[in-house]
PDB file of C-alpha atoms in Angstrom:
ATOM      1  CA  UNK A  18       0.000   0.000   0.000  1.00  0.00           C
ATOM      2  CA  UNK A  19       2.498   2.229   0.884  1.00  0.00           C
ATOM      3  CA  UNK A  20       4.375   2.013  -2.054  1.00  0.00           C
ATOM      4  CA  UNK A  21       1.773   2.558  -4.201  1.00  0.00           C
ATOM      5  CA  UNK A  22       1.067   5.670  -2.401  1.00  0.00           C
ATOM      6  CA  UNK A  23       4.814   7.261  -2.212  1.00  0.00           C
ATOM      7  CA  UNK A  24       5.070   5.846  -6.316  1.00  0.00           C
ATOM      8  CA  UNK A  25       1.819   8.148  -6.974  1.00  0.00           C
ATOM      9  CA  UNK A  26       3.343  11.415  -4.901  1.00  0.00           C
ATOM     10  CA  UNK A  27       6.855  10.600  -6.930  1.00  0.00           C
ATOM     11  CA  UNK A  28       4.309  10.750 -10.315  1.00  0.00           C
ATOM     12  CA  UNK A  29       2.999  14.282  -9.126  1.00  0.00           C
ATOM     13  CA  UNK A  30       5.363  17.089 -10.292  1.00  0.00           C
ATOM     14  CA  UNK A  31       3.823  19.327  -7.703  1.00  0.00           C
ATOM     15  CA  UNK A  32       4.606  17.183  -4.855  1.00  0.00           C
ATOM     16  CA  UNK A  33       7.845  15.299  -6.457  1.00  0.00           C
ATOM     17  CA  UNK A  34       9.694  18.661  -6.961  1.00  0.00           C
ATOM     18  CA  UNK A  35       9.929  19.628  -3.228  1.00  0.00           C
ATOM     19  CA  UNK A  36       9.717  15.958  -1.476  1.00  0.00           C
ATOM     20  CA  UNK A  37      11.446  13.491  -4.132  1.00  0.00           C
ATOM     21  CA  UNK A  38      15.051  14.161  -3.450  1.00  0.00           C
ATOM     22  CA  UNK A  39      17.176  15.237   0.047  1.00  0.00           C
ATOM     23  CA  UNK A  40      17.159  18.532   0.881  1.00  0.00           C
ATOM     24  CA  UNK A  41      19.901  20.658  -0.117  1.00  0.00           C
ATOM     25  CA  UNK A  42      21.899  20.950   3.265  1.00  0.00           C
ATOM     26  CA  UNK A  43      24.694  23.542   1.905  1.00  0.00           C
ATOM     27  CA  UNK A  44      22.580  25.824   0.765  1.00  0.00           C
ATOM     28  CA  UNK A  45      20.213  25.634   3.913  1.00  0.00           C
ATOM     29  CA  UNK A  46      22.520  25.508   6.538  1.00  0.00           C
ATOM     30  CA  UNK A  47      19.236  26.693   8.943  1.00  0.00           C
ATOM     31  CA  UNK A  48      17.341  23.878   8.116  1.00  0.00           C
ATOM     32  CA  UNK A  49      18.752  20.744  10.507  1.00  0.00           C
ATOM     33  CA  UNK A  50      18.235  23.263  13.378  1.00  0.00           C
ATOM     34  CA  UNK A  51      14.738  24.262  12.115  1.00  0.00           C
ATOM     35  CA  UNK A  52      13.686  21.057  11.875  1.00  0.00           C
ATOM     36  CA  UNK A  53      15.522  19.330  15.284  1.00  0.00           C
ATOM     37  CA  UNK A  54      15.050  16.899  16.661  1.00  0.00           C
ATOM     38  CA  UNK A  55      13.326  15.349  13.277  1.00  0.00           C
ATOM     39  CA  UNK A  56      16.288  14.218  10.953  1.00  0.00           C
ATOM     40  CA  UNK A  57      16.309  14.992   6.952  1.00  0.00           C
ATOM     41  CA  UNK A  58      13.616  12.502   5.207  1.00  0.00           C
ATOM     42  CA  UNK A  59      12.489  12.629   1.318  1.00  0.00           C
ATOM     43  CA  UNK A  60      10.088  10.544  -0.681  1.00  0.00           C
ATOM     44  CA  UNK A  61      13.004   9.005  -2.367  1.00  0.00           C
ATOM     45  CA  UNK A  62      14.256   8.105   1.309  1.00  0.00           C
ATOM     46  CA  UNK A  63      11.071   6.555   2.275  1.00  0.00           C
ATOM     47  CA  UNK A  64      10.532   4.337  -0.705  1.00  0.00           C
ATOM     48  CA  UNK A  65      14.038   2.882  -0.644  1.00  0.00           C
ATOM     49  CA  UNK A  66      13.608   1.995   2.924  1.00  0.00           C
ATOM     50  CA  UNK A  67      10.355  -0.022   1.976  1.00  0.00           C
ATOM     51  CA  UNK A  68      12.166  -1.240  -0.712  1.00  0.00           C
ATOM     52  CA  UNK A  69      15.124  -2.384   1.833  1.00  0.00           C
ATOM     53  CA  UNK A  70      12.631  -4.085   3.812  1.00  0.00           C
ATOM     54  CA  UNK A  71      13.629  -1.270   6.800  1.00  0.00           C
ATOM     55  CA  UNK A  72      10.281  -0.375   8.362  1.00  0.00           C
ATOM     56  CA  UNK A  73       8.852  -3.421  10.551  1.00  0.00           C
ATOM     57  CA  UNK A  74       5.267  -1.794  10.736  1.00  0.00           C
ATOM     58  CA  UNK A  75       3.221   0.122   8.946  1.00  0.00           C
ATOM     59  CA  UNK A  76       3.246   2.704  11.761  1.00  0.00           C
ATOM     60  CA  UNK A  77       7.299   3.000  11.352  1.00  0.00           C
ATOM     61  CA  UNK A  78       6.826   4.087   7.763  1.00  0.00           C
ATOM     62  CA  UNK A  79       3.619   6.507   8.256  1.00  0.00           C
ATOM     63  CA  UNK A  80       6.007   8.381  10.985  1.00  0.00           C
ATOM     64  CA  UNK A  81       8.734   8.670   7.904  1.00  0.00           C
ATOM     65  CA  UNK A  82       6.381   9.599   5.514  1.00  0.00           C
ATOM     66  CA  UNK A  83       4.831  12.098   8.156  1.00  0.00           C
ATOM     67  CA  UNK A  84       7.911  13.544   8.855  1.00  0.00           C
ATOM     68  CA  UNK A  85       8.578  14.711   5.187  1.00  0.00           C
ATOM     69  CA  UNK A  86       4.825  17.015   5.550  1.00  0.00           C
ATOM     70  CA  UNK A  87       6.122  18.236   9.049  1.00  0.00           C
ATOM     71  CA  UNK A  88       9.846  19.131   8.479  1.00  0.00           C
ATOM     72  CA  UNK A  89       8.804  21.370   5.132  1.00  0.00           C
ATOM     73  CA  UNK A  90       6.214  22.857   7.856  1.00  0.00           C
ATOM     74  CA  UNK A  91       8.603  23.883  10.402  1.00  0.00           C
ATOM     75  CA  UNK A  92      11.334  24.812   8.050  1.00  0.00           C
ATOM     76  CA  UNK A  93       9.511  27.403   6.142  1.00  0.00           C
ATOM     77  CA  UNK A  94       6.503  29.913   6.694  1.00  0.00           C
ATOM     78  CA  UNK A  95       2.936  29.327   6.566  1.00  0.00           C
ATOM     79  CA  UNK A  96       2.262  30.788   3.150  1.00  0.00           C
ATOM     80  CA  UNK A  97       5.479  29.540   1.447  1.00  0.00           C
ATOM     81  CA  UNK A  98       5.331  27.343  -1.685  1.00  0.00           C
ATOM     82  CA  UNK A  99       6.931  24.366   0.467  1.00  0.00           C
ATOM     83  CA  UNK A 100       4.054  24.433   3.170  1.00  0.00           C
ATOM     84  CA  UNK A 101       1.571  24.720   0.549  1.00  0.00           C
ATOM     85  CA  UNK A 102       3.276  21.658  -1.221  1.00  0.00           C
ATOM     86  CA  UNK A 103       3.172  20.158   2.285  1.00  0.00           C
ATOM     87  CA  UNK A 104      -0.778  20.585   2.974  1.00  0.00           C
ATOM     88  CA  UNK A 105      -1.188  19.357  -0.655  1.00  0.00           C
ATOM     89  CA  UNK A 106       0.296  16.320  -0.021  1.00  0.00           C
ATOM     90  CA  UNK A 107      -0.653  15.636   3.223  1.00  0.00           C
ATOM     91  CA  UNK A 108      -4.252  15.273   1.596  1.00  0.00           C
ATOM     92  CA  UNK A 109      -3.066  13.483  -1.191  1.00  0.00           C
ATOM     93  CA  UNK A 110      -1.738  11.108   1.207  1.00  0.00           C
ATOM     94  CA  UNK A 111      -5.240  10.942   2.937  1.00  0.00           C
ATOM     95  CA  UNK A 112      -6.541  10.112  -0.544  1.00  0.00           C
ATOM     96  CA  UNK A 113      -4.261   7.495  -1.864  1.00  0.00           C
ATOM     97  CA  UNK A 114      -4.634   5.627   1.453  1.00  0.00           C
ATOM     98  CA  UNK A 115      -8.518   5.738   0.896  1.00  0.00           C
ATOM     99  CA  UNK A 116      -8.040   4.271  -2.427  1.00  0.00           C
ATOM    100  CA  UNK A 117      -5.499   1.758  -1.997  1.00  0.00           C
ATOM    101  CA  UNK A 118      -7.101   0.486   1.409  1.00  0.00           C
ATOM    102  CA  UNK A 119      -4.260   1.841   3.575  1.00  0.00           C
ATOM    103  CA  UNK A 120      -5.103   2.062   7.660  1.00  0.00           C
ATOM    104  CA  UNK A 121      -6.942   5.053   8.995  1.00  0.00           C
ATOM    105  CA  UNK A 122      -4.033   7.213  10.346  1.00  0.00           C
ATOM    106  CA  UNK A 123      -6.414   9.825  11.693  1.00  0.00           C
ATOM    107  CA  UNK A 124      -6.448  11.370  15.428  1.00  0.00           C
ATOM    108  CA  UNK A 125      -8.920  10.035  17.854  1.00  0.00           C
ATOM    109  CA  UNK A 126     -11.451  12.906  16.894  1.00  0.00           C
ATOM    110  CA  UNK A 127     -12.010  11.551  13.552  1.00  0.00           C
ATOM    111  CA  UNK A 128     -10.221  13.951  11.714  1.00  0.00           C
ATOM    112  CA  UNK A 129      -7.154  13.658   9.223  1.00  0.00           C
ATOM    113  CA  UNK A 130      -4.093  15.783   8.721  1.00  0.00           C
ATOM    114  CA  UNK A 131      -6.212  18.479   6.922  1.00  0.00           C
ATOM    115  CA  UNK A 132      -8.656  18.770   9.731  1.00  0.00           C
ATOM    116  CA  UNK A 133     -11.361  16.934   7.928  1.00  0.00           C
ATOM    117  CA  UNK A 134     -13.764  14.675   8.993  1.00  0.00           C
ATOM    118  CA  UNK A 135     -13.650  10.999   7.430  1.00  0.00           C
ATOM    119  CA  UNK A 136     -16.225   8.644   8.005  1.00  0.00           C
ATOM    120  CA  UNK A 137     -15.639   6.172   9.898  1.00  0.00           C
ATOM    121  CA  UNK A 138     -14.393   2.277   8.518  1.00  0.00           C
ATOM    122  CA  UNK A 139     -15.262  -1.087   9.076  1.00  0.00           C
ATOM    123  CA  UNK A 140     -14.049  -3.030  11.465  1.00  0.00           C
ATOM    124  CA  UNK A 141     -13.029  -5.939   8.362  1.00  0.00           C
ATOM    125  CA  UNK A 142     -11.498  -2.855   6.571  1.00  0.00           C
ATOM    126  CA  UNK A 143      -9.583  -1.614   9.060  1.00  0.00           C
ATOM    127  CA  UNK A 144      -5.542  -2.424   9.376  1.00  0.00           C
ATOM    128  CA  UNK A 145      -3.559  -2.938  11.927  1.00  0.00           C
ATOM    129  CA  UNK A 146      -0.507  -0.269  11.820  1.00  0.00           C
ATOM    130  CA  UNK A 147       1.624  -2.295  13.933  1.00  0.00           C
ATOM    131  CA  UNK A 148       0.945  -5.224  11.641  1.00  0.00           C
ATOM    132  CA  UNK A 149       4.322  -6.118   9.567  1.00  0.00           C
ATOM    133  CA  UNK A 150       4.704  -4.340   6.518  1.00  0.00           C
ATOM    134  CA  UNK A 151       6.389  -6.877   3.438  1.00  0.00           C
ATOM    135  CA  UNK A 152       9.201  -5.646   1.760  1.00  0.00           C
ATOM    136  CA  UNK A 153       7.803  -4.899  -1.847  1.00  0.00           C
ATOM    137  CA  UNK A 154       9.845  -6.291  -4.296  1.00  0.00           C
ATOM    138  CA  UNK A 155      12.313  -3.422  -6.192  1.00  0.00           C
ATOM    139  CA  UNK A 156      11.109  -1.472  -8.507  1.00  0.00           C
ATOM    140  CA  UNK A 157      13.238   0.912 -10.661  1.00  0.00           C
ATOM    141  CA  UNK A 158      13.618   4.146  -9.142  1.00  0.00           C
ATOM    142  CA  UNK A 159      12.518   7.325 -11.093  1.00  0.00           C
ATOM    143  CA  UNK A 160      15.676   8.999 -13.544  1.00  0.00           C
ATOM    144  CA  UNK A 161      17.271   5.558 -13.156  1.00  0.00           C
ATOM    145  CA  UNK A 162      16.426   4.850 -16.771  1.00  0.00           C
ATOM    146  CA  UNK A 163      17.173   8.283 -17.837  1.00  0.00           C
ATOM    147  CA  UNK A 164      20.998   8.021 -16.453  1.00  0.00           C
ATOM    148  CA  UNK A 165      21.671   4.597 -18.422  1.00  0.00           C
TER     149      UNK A 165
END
């Protein structure tokens, strides 16, 4: 599920062109401190460690893929193209998971990242986020074509 999520953010330019490669460090020296204690994390990141079997649950990789929305939000201001890119694919996220039958990651209230309500699931629909998440097999990473 999860890969088929981060694959479909990598497909959308909006969302691949702040969150599908590491942050530029040199020329952002602020940033590590902006975003403390969270640590650096892209799409890119995320989907290699799925692809390296490195999450156990499905929780482990929600909390990576969550960190890429949250360190763009604390690293820039409200109104600034990243943040925007962040709240855009925060809900993208809510969507894909919705489609692809991904666990309900929203708060206790009922409400996702946006603040919206969702209705609520069946119990036979719901997953476990603590369940193990399988190692997809490896896919070919985006560019790795082009650089053949």
């Amino acid at each position: 599920t999860y890969t088929k999520v981060i694959q479909a953010l990598l497909d959308d330019e909006r969302i691949f062109q702040w969150f599908g490669r590491p942050s530029d460090l040199r020329n952002r020296p602020e940033y590590l401190q902006a975003i403390a204690p969270n640590v650096p994390v892209d799409l890119r990141t995320v989907l290699g460690r799925l692809w390296d079997g490195r999450y156990a649950t499905r929780r482990d990789c929600a909390k990576d893929l969550d960190m890429v929305w949250s360190n763009a939000l604390a690293s820039s201001k409200p109104r600034a193209p990243v943040a925007h890119a962040a709240r855009y694919a925060q809900r993208k996220v809510e969507e894909f998971l919705g489609v692809y039958g991904g666990s309900d990651r929203s708060s206790e209230a009922g409400q996702g990242a946006s603040g919206r309500s969702r209705p609520e699931k069946e119990e036979d629909e719901e997953e476990d986020e603590d369940a193990p998440l399988v190692a997809p097999k490896k896919r070919q990473r985006r560019g790795a074509q082009a650089r053949r």
